[in-house]
């Protein structure tokens, strides 16, 4: 080869390597988008089944389905169940961070990932440790289904923010991010406060050696029957607004498909249990 060709060889090799990387990222983006679309579509039958069919037999509904409860498998410790089905989110966050694309992972990406991670540090680690000792065990099928979804969603959110989308740094100053962050923080605060109220009721029930439930009062419970669910829905609405991507939207939709039917079942249960329930 002549000298001009040799001189250009490193540049040509670099261009080809970049093309291969671009093709890889493009295929990853397509795969992530396909997963997000599938999760979004899955939220429709999930909502219908949970709204008009099954009430998962755990918590206050642990005896609601009677003999049908046996089809959900053996019962496992509530604290262990929460760790099992929430932990994949944190595992995927760590994996995605270690395999991130440094060129596309900027400050805005880190801020959005921090929202997701903060929630699941609480939900996977802190929340189970602080659960009341009187918390009822969870059927294995419920834990497995929760683990399966979190395994997919943790991968989807982590990879989208660490490899899929490059947000400019000024995204942090955009109205979309500011509004989304405010909604997320409001929802997170509501979720924490509501969990504390419910935990205090469980602890009181254990101290009094009672098996029955009480009406939660205070905070957002003065407005809705399930303030903890309302707070979580608000969290992921804010996250979806701030992220403005299909992965975050699919997460919000699937959250609604699970928590809205569950919240309505709770409300119905309170109406049946307490004659003076508002």
CSV table of C-alpha atoms in Angstrom, one decimal:
chain,number,residue,atom,x,y,z
A,1,UNK,CA,0.0,0.0,0.0
A,2,UNK,CA,1.2,3.5,-0.7
A,3,UNK,CA,1.9,6.0,2.0
A,4,UNK,CA,-1.3,8.1,1.7
A,5,UNK,CA,-3.4,4.9,2.1
A,6,UNK,CA,-1.4,3.9,5.2
A,7,UNK,CA,-1.8,7.4,6.6
A,8,UNK,CA,-5.6,7.2,6.3
A,9,UNK,CA,-5.8,3.6,7.6
A,10,UNK,CA,-6.2,4.5,11.4
A,11,UNK,CA,-9.0,7.0,10.6
A,12,UNK,CA,-10.8,4.5,8.4
A,13,UNK,CA,-10.6,1.8,11.1
A,14,UNK,CA,-11.9,4.3,13.7
A,15,UNK,CA,-14.9,5.2,11.4
A,16,UNK,CA,-15.7,1.5,10.9
A,17,UNK,CA,-15.6,0.9,14.6
A,18,UNK,CA,-17.9,3.8,15.3
A,19,UNK,CA,-20.3,2.5,12.6
A,20,UNK,CA,-20.4,-0.9,14.3
A,21,UNK,CA,-21.0,0.8,17.7
A,22,UNK,CA,-23.7,3.0,16.2
A,23,UNK,CA,-25.4,-0.1,14.7
A,24,UNK,CA,-25.2,-1.9,18.0
A,25,UNK,CA,-26.7,1.0,19.9
A,26,UNK,CA,-29.4,1.4,17.2
A,27,UNK,CA,-30.4,-2.3,17.6
A,28,UNK,CA,-30.4,-1.8,21.4
A,29,UNK,CA,-32.6,1.2,21.0
A,30,UNK,CA,-35.0,-0.8,18.9
A,31,UNK,CA,-35.1,-3.7,21.4
A,32,UNK,CA,-35.7,-1.3,24.3
A,33,UNK,CA,-38.5,0.4,22.4
A,34,UNK,CA,-40.1,-2.9,21.6
A,35,UNK,CA,-40.0,-3.9,25.2
A,36,UNK,CA,-41.6,-0.6,26.2
A,37,UNK,CA,-44.3,-1.1,23.7
A,38,UNK,CA,-45.0,-4.6,24.9
A,39,UNK,CA,-45.2,-3.5,28.5
A,40,UNK,CA,-47.6,-0.7,27.5
A,41,UNK,CA,-49.8,-3.1,25.7
A,42,UNK,CA,-49.6,-5.6,28.6
A,43,UNK,CA,-51.0,-3.0,30.9
A,44,UNK,CA,-54.4,-3.3,29.2
A,45,UNK,CA,-55.2,-7.0,30.0
A,46,UNK,CA,-53.5,-6.6,33.4
A,47,UNK,CA,-55.9,-3.8,34.3
A,48,UNK,CA,-58.9,-5.8,33.1
A,49,UNK,CA,-57.9,-9.0,34.9
A,50,UNK,CA,-57.2,-7.2,38.2
A,51,UNK,CA,-60.2,-4.9,37.9
A,52,UNK,CA,-62.8,-7.5,37.0
A,53,UNK,CA,-61.2,-10.9,37.8
A,54,UNK,CA,-58.5,-11.5,40.4
A,55,UNK,CA,-57.8,-9.7,43.7
A,56,UNK,CA,-54.4,-10.9,44.7
A,57,UNK,CA,-54.7,-12.6,48.1
A,58,UNK,CA,-52.2,-10.8,50.2
A,59,UNK,CA,-52.4,-8.1,52.9
A,60,UNK,CA,-56.0,-7.3,53.9
A,61,UNK,CA,-57.2,-9.5,50.9
A,62,UNK,CA,-55.3,-12.6,52.1
A,63,UNK,CA,-58.6,-14.4,52.8
A,64,UNK,CA,-60.8,-12.7,50.4
A,65,UNK,CA,-60.6,-15.4,47.6
A,66,UNK,CA,-61.2,-18.2,50.1
A,67,UNK,CA,-60.2,-21.6,48.8
A,68,UNK,CA,-58.9,-20.1,45.5
A,69,UNK,CA,-55.9,-18.7,47.5
A,70,UNK,CA,-54.2,-22.1,47.4
A,71,UNK,CA,-53.7,-21.7,43.7
A,72,UNK,CA,-51.3,-18.8,44.5
A,73,UNK,CA,-48.8,-21.2,46.1
A,74,UNK,CA,-47.2,-21.4,49.5
A,75,UNK,CA,-46.9,-18.3,51.7
A,76,UNK,CA,-43.6,-16.6,52.3
A,77,UNK,CA,-42.5,-14.0,54.8
A,78,UNK,CA,-43.7,-10.5,53.8
A,79,UNK,CA,-40.3,-8.8,54.3
A,80,UNK,CA,-38.5,-11.5,52.2
A,81,UNK,CA,-41.2,-11.3,49.5
A,82,UNK,CA,-40.7,-7.5,49.1
A,83,UNK,CA,-36.9,-7.9,48.8
A,84,UNK,CA,-37.3,-10.7,46.3
A,85,UNK,CA,-39.6,-8.9,43.9
A,86,UNK,CA,-38.3,-5.4,44.2
A,87,UNK,CA,-34.5,-6.0,44.2
A,88,UNK,CA,-34.1,-6.7,40.4
A,89,UNK,CA,-34.5,-2.9,39.8
A,90,UNK,CA,-31.4,-2.1,41.9
A,91,UNK,CA,-29.4,-5.0,40.3
A,92,UNK,CA,-30.2,-3.7,36.8
A,93,UNK,CA,-29.3,-0.1,37.9
A,94,UNK,CA,-25.9,-1.2,39.0
A,95,UNK,CA,-25.4,-3.4,35.9
A,96,UNK,CA,-26.4,-0.5,33.6
A,97,UNK,CA,-24.2,2.0,35.3
A,98,UNK,CA,-21.2,-0.3,34.9
A,99,UNK,CA,-22.0,-0.8,31.2
A,100,UNK,CA,-23.1,2.7,30.4
A,101,UNK,CA,-22.1,4.7,27.3
A,102,UNK,CA,-20.1,7.5,28.8
A,103,UNK,CA,-20.7,9.7,25.7
A,104,UNK,CA,-24.4,9.6,26.2
A,105,UNK,CA,-24.7,9.4,30.0
A,106,UNK,CA,-24.7,13.0,31.2
A,107,UNK,CA,-25.8,14.9,34.2
A,108,UNK,CA,-29.5,14.8,33.1
A,109,UNK,CA,-29.4,11.0,32.6
A,110,UNK,CA,-27.9,10.7,36.1
A,111,UNK,CA,-30.6,12.9,37.6
A,112,UNK,CA,-33.4,10.8,36.0
A,113,UNK,CA,-31.7,7.5,37.0
A,114,UNK,CA,-31.4,8.9,40.6
A,115,UNK,CA,-35.2,9.3,40.7
A,116,UNK,CA,-35.7,5.6,39.8
A,117,UNK,CA,-32.9,4.4,42.1
A,118,UNK,CA,-34.1,6.5,45.1
A,119,UNK,CA,-37.5,4.9,45.1
A,120,UNK,CA,-36.2,1.4,44.9
A,121,UNK,CA,-33.5,1.9,47.6
A,122,UNK,CA,-36.5,2.7,49.8
A,123,UNK,CA,-38.8,0.0,48.4
A,124,UNK,CA,-36.2,-2.8,48.2
A,125,UNK,CA,-34.2,-2.2,51.3
A,126,UNK,CA,-35.6,0.3,53.7
A,127,UNK,CA,-39.3,-0.5,53.4
A,128,UNK,CA,-38.9,-4.3,54.1
A,129,UNK,CA,-36.7,-3.6,57.1
A,130,UNK,CA,-39.3,-1.3,58.6
A,131,UNK,CA,-42.3,-3.4,57.9
A,132,UNK,CA,-44.4,-4.4,60.9
A,133,UNK,CA,-43.9,-7.8,62.4
A,134,UNK,CA,-47.6,-8.3,62.0
A,135,UNK,CA,-47.5,-8.0,58.2
A,136,UNK,CA,-49.2,-11.0,56.6
A,137,UNK,CA,-47.2,-13.4,54.5
A,138,UNK,CA,-47.4,-13.2,50.7
A,139,UNK,CA,-48.2,-16.0,48.3
A,140,UNK,CA,-45.3,-17.3,46.2
A,141,UNK,CA,-47.1,-16.5,42.9
A,142,UNK,CA,-47.5,-12.9,43.9
A,143,UNK,CA,-43.8,-12.6,44.7
A,144,UNK,CA,-42.8,-14.4,41.4
A,145,UNK,CA,-45.1,-12.2,39.3
A,146,UNK,CA,-43.7,-9.0,41.0
A,147,UNK,CA,-40.1,-10.3,40.5
A,148,UNK,CA,-40.8,-11.0,36.8
A,149,UNK,CA,-42.1,-7.5,36.1
A,150,UNK,CA,-39.3,-5.8,38.1
A,151,UNK,CA,-36.7,-7.8,36.2
A,152,UNK,CA,-38.0,-6.6,32.9
A,153,UNK,CA,-38.7,-3.0,34.0
A,154,UNK,CA,-35.4,-2.6,35.9
A,155,UNK,CA,-33.5,-3.6,32.7
A,156,UNK,CA,-35.7,-1.3,30.6
A,157,UNK,CA,-35.3,1.8,32.7
A,158,UNK,CA,-31.6,1.2,33.5
A,159,UNK,CA,-30.6,0.6,29.9
A,160,UNK,CA,-32.7,3.4,28.5
A,161,UNK,CA,-31.1,5.9,30.8
A,162,UNK,CA,-27.5,4.5,30.6
A,163,UNK,CA,-27.3,3.5,27.0
A,164,UNK,CA,-30.4,4.4,25.1
A,165,UNK,CA,-31.1,8.1,25.3
A,166,UNK,CA,-28.6,11.0,25.6
A,167,UNK,CA,-30.2,14.0,27.4
A,168,UNK,CA,-28.5,17.4,27.0
A,169,UNK,CA,-27.4,19.0,30.3
A,170,UNK,CA,-29.9,21.8,29.8
A,171,UNK,CA,-32.7,19.2,30.1
A,172,UNK,CA,-32.5,19.8,33.8
A,173,UNK,CA,-33.7,23.4,33.2
A,174,UNK,CA,-36.5,22.5,30.9
A,175,UNK,CA,-40.1,22.9,32.1
A,176,UNK,CA,-40.8,19.2,31.5
A,177,UNK,CA,-38.0,18.1,33.9
A,178,UNK,CA,-38.9,20.7,36.5
A,179,UNK,CA,-42.6,19.8,36.5
A,180,UNK,CA,-41.8,16.1,36.4
A,181,UNK,CA,-39.3,16.4,39.3
A,182,UNK,CA,-41.9,18.3,41.4
A,183,UNK,CA,-44.5,15.7,40.8
A,184,UNK,CA,-42.1,12.9,41.6
A,185,UNK,CA,-41.0,14.4,44.9
A,186,UNK,CA,-44.5,15.2,45.9
A,187,UNK,CA,-45.5,11.6,45.1
A,188,UNK,CA,-42.4,10.2,46.9
A,189,UNK,CA,-43.2,12.2,50.0
A,190,UNK,CA,-46.8,11.1,50.0
A,191,UNK,CA,-45.7,7.5,49.6
A,192,UNK,CA,-43.3,7.7,52.5
A,193,UNK,CA,-45.8,9.5,54.8
A,194,UNK,CA,-48.6,7.1,54.0
A,195,UNK,CA,-46.4,4.0,54.6
A,196,UNK,CA,-45.6,5.4,58.0
A,197,UNK,CA,-49.3,5.8,58.9
A,198,UNK,CA,-50.0,2.2,57.8
A,199,UNK,CA,-46.9,0.9,59.6
A,200,UNK,CA,-48.1,2.6,62.8
A,201,UNK,CA,-51.5,1.0,62.5
A,202,UNK,CA,-49.9,-2.4,62.0
A,203,UNK,CA,-47.7,-1.9,65.1
A,204,UNK,CA,-50.7,-0.8,67.1
A,205,UNK,CA,-52.6,-3.9,66.1
A,206,UNK,CA,-49.7,-6.1,67.1
A,207,UNK,CA,-49.4,-4.4,70.5
A,208,UNK,CA,-53.1,-4.7,71.1
A,209,UNK,CA,-53.0,-8.3,69.9
A,210,UNK,CA,-55.8,-7.7,67.5
A,211,UNK,CA,-56.3,-9.3,64.1
A,212,UNK,CA,-58.7,-6.7,62.6
A,213,UNK,CA,-57.7,-3.6,60.6
A,214,UNK,CA,-58.3,0.1,61.3
A,215,UNK,CA,-59.1,3.0,59.0
A,216,UNK,CA,-55.9,4.9,58.2
A,217,UNK,CA,-56.3,8.6,58.9
A,218,UNK,CA,-54.1,11.7,58.3
A,219,UNK,CA,-52.3,13.1,55.3
A,220,UNK,CA,-53.6,12.1,51.9
A,221,UNK,CA,-55.7,9.4,53.5
A,222,UNK,CA,-58.2,12.1,54.2
A,223,UNK,CA,-58.8,12.4,50.5
A,224,UNK,CA,-58.4,8.8,49.2
A,225,UNK,CA,-58.5,5.3,50.6
A,226,UNK,CA,-55.1,4.3,49.4
A,227,UNK,CA,-52.8,7.3,49.8
A,228,UNK,CA,-49.7,5.1,49.4
A,229,UNK,CA,-50.9,4.0,45.9
A,230,UNK,CA,-51.8,7.5,45.0
A,231,UNK,CA,-48.4,8.7,45.9
A,232,UNK,CA,-46.7,6.0,43.9
A,233,UNK,CA,-48.8,6.7,40.8
A,234,UNK,CA,-47.9,10.4,41.2
A,235,UNK,CA,-44.2,9.5,41.5
A,236,UNK,CA,-44.1,7.6,38.2
A,237,UNK,CA,-46.3,10.2,36.4
A,238,UNK,CA,-43.6,12.8,37.4
A,239,UNK,CA,-40.9,10.4,36.3
A,240,UNK,CA,-42.6,9.8,32.9
A,241,UNK,CA,-43.0,13.6,32.4
A,242,UNK,CA,-39.4,14.3,33.3
A,243,UNK,CA,-38.0,11.4,31.1
A,244,UNK,CA,-40.3,12.0,28.2
A,245,UNK,CA,-39.5,8.5,26.8
A,246,UNK,CA,-41.5,5.4,26.0
A,247,UNK,CA,-39.8,3.3,28.7
A,248,UNK,CA,-40.9,5.7,31.5
A,249,UNK,CA,-44.4,6.0,30.0
A,250,UNK,CA,-44.8,2.2,29.9
A,251,UNK,CA,-43.7,2.1,33.6
A,252,UNK,CA,-46.4,4.6,34.5
A,253,UNK,CA,-49.1,2.8,32.5
A,254,UNK,CA,-48.3,-0.5,34.1
A,255,UNK,CA,-48.2,1.0,37.6
A,256,UNK,CA,-51.7,2.3,37.0
A,257,UNK,CA,-52.9,-1.0,35.7
A,258,UNK,CA,-51.8,-2.6,38.9
A,259,UNK,CA,-52.5,0.0,41.6
A,260,UNK,CA,-55.8,1.5,40.4
A,261,UNK,CA,-57.6,-1.9,40.6
A,262,UNK,CA,-55.9,-2.7,43.9
A,263,UNK,CA,-56.8,0.7,45.3
A,264,UNK,CA,-60.5,0.2,44.2
A,265,UNK,CA,-60.5,-3.2,45.9
A,266,UNK,CA,-59.2,-1.6,49.1
A,267,UNK,CA,-61.9,1.0,48.9
A,268,UNK,CA,-64.6,-1.7,48.5
A,269,UNK,CA,-63.1,-3.6,51.4
A,270,UNK,CA,-63.3,-0.6,53.7
A,271,UNK,CA,-66.9,0.0,52.7
A,272,UNK,CA,-67.8,-3.6,53.6
A,273,UNK,CA,-65.8,-3.7,56.8
A,274,UNK,CA,-66.8,-0.3,58.3
A,275,UNK,CA,-70.3,1.0,58.2
A,276,UNK,CA,-69.3,4.6,58.8
A,277,UNK,CA,-66.5,4.6,56.2
A,278,UNK,CA,-66.8,7.8,54.2
